[in-house]
Short mmCIF file of C-alpha atoms in Angstrom, two decimals:
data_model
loop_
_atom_site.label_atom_id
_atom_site.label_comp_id
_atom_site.label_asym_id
_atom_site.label_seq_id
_atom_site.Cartn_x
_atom_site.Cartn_y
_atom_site.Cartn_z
CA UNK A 770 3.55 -215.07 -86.60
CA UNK A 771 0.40 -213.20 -86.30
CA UNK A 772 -1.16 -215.97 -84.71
CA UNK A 773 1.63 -216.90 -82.04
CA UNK A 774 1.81 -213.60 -80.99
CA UNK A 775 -2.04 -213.42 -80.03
CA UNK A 776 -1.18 -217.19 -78.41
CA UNK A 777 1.34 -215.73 -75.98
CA UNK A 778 -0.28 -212.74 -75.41
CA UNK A 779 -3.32 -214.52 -74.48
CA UNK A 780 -1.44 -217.03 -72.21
CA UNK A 781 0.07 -214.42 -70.22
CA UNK A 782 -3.44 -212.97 -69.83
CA UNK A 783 -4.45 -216.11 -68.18
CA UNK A 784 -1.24 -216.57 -66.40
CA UNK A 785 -1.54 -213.11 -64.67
CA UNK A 786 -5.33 -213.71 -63.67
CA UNK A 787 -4.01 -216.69 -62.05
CA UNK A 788 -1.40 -214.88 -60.37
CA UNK A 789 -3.23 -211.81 -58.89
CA UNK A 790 -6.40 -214.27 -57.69
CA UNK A 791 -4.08 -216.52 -55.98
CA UNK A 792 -2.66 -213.30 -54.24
CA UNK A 793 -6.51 -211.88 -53.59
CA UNK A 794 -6.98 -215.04 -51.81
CA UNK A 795 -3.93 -215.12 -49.72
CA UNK A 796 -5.34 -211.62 -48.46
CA UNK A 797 -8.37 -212.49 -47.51
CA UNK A 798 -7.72 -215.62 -45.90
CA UNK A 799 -4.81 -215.19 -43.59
CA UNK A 800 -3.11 -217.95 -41.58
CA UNK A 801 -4.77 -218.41 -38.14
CA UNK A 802 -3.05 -216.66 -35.50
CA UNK A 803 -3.94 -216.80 -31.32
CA UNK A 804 -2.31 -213.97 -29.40
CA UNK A 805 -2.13 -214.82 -25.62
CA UNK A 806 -0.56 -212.83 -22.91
CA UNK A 807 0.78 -214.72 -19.65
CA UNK A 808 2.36 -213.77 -16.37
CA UNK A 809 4.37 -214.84 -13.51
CA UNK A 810 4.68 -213.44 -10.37
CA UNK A 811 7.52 -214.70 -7.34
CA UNK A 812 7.55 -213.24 -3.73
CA UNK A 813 10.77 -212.47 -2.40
CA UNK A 814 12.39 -210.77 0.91
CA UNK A 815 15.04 -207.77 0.50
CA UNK A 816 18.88 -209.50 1.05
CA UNK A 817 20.19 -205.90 0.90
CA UNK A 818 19.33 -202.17 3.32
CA UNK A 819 20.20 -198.98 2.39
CA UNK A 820 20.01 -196.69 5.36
CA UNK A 821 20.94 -192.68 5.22
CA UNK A 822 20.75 -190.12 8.55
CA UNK A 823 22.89 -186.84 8.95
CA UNK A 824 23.70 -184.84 11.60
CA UNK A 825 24.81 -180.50 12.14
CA UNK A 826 26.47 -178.30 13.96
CA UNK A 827 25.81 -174.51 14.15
CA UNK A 828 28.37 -171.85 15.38
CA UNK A 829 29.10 -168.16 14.83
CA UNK A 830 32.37 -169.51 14.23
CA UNK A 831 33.55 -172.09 11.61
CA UNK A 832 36.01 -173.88 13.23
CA UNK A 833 34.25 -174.15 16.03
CA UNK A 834 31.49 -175.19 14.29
CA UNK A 835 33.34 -177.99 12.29
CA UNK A 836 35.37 -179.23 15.83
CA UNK A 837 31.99 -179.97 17.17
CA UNK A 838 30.62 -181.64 14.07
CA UNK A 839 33.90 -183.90 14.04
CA UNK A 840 33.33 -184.89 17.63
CA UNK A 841 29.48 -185.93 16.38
CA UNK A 842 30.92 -187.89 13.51
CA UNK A 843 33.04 -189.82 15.81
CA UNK A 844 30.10 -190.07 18.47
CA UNK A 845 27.82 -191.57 15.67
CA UNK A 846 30.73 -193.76 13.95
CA UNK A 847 31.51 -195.52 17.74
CA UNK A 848 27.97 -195.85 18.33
CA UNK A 849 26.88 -197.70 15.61
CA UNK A 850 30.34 -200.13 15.51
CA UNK A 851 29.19 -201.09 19.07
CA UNK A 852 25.67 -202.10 17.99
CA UNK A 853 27.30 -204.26 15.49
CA UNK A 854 27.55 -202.33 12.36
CA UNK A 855 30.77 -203.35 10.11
CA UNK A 856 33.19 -200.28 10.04
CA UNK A 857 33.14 -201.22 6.03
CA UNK A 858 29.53 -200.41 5.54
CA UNK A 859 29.88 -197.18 7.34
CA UNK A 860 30.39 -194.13 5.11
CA UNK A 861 30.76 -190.41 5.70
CA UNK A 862 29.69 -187.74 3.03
CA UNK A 863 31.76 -184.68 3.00
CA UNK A 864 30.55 -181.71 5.21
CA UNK A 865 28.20 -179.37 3.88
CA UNK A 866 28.22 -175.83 4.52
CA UNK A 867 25.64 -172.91 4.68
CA UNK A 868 25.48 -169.64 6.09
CA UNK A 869 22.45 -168.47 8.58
CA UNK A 870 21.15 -165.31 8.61
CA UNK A 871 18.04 -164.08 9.68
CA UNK A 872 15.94 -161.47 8.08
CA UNK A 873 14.93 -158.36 8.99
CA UNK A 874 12.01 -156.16 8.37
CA UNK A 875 10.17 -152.68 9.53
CA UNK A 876 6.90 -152.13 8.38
CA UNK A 877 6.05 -154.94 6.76
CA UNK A 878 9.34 -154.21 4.46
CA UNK A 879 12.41 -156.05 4.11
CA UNK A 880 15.56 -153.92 5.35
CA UNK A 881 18.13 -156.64 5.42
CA UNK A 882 19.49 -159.84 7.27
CA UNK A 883 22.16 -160.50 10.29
CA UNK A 884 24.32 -163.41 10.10
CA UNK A 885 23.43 -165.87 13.15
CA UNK A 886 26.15 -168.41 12.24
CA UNK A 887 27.81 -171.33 10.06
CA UNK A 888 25.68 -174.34 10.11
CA UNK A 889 27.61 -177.74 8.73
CA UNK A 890 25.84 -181.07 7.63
CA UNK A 891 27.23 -184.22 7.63
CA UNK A 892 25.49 -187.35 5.75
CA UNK A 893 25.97 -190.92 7.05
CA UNK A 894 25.44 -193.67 4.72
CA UNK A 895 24.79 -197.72 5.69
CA UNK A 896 24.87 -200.72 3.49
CA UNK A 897 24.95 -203.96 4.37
CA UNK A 898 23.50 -207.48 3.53
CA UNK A 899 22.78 -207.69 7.32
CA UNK A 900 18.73 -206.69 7.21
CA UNK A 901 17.62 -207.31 10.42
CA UNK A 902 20.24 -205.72 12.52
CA UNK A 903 20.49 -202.31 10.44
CA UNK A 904 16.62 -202.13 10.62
CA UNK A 905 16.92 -202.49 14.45
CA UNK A 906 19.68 -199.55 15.10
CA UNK A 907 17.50 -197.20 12.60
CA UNK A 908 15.09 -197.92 15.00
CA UNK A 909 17.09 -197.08 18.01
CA UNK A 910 19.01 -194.70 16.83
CA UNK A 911 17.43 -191.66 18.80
CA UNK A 912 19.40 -193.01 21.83
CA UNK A 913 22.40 -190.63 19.96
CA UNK A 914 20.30 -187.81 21.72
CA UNK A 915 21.43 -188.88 25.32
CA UNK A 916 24.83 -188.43 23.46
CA UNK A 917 24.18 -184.79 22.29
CA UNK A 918 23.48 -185.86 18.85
CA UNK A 919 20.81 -184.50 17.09
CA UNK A 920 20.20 -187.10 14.27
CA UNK A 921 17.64 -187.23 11.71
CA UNK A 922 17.05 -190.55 9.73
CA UNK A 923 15.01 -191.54 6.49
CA UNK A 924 13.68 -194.66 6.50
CA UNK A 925 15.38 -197.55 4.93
CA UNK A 926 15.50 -198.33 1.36
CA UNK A 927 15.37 -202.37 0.46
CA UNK A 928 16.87 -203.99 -2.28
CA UNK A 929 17.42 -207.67 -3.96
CA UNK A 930 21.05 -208.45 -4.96
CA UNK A 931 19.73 -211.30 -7.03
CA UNK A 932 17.10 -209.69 -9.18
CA UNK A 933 18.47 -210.40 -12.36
CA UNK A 934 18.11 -214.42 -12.03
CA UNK A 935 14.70 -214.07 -10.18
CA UNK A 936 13.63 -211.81 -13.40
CA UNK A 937 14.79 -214.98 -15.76
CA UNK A 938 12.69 -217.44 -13.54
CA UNK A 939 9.96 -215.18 -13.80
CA UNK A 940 10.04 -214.77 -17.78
CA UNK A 941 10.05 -218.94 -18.18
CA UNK A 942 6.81 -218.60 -15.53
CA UNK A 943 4.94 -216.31 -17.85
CA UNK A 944 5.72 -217.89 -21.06
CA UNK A 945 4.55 -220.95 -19.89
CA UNK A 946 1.77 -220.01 -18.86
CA UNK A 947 0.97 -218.26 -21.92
CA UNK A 948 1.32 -221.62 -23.62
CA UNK A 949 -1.04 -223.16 -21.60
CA UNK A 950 -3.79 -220.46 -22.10
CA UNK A 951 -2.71 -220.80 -26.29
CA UNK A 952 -3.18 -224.39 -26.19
CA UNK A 953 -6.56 -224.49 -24.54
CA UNK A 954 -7.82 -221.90 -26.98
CA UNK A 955 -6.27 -223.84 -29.58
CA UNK A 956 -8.07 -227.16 -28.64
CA UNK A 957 -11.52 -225.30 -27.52
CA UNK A 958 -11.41 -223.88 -31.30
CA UNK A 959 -10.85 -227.42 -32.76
CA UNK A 960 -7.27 -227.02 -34.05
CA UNK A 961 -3.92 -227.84 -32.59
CA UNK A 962 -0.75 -225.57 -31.59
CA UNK A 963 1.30 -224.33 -34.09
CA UNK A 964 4.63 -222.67 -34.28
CA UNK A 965 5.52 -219.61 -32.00
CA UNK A 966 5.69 -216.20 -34.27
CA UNK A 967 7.05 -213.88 -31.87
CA UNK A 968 7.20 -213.31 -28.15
CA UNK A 969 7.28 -209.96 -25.96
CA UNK A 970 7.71 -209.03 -22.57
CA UNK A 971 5.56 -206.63 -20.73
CA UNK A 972 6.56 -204.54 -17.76
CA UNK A 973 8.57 -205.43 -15.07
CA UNK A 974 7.14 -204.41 -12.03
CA UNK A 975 8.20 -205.23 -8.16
CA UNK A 976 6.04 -203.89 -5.37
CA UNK A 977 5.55 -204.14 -1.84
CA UNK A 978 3.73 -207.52 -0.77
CA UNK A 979 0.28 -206.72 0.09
CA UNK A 980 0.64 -203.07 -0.26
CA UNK A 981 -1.85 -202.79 -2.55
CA UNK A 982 -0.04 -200.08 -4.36
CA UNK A 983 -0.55 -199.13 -8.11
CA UNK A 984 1.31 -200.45 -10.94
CA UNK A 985 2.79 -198.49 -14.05
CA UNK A 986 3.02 -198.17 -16.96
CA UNK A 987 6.75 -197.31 -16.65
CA UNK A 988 7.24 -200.44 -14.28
CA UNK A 989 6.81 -199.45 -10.73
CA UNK A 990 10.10 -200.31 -8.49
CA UNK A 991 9.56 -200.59 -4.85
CA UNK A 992 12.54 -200.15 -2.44
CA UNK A 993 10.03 -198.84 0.94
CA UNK A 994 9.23 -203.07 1.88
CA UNK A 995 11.36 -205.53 3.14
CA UNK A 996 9.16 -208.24 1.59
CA UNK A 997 7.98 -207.72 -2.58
CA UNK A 998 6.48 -209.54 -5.05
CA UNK A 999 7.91 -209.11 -8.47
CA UNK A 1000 5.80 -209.39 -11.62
CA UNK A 1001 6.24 -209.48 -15.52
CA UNK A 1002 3.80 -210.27 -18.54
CA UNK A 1003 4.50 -211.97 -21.51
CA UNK A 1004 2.94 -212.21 -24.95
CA UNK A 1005 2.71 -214.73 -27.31
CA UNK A 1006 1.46 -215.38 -30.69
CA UNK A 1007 0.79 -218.95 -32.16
CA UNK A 1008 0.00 -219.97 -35.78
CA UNK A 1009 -3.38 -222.60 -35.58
CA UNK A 1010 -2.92 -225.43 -37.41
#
């Protein structure tokens, strides 16, 4: 018994020197791996405009003040149905109101204010798949001064109602590009292409075509240019065979 005992002890010695050099070796020679990042980029044009203006009305008296701002709305609302602009796409904020008063001082100190009057806001909001003629009547649109209409615009916003498919063709773009990049590293190295190990997209960015504005890190999302180029980054890593 004696001498079994000292056998099997003295196998399992062996056996776990086997063991914990085969793992030893595993750790320091790791299965080749190429990491390759690829991108894709697509230029498209804006199938959507966002436009906003508003327009006031000041009076010492609200009513009066509100019956002139409802004559504007109207004024503004004809206006742009005549220069083609779908009723639909037309759409009135409610009226925002705000007191004036103007301060008042002696000596350099301030005593107080007088009221001057009720001054009322009214936003104006068009949307419509119609680019073109929305970016002409934002252009024209000071011609409302000849109507009494004192109207202040922002410039439109531009947006793509088909992102969402142009974002898919854009991932296949980058990860097959990446592919191409692995597999010329691959054969430059003397090996061949393995199996993929994992995939990750980078940022998503869109910006204006030639704009030469800066990406980030966040994605940057450009709705100032009719015309964009979308881009997107993927990464890829390959085992070597």
């Amino acid at each position: 018994m004696k001498y079994l005992s000292a056998i099997i002890f003295a196998i399992a010695i062996v056996l776990a020197a086997w063991f914990l050099g085969e793992s030893y070796v595993s750790r320091a020679n790791p299965d080749g791996v190429i990491s390759v990042t690829g991108s894709g980029s697509e230029n498209f044009t804006s199938d959507l405009i966002v436009w906003e203006g508003s327009f006031s009305r000041m009076s010492p008296n609200l009513e009066e003040a509100y019956n002139n701002l409802n004559s504007d709305k109207e004024t503004v609302r004809t206006y742009l149905i005549e220069k083609g602009i779908k009723e639909d796409n037309i759409v009135f904020n409610s009226v925002q109101t705000s007191e004036q008063r103007e301060n008042q001082y002696q000596n350099g100190n301030y005593v107080g204010s007088i009221f001057q009057g009720y001054q009322l806001t009214q936003n104006v909001k068009i949307e419509s798949a119609d680019v073109e003629l929305v970016e002409e009547v934002s252009r024209e649109i000071t011609e409302l001064l000849n109507k009494g209409v004192q109207f202040n615009s922002t410039p439109p916003r531009y947006y793509y109602t088909k992102l969402a498919d142009l974002k898919i063709e854009m991932i296949s773009k980058a990860t097959e590009d990446a592919r191409l990049r692995a597999e010329r590293i691959a054969e430059n190295s003397g090996g061949s292409l393995g199996e993929l190990k994992n995939a990750n997209m980078g940022v998503f960015q869109i910006t204006g075509q030639n704009s030469g504005e800066d990406y980030s890190w966040s994605g940057a999302y450009n709705t100032g240019d009719k015309k964009k180029t979308a881009s997107i980054t993927m990464r890829l890593n390959y085992e070597i065979d």
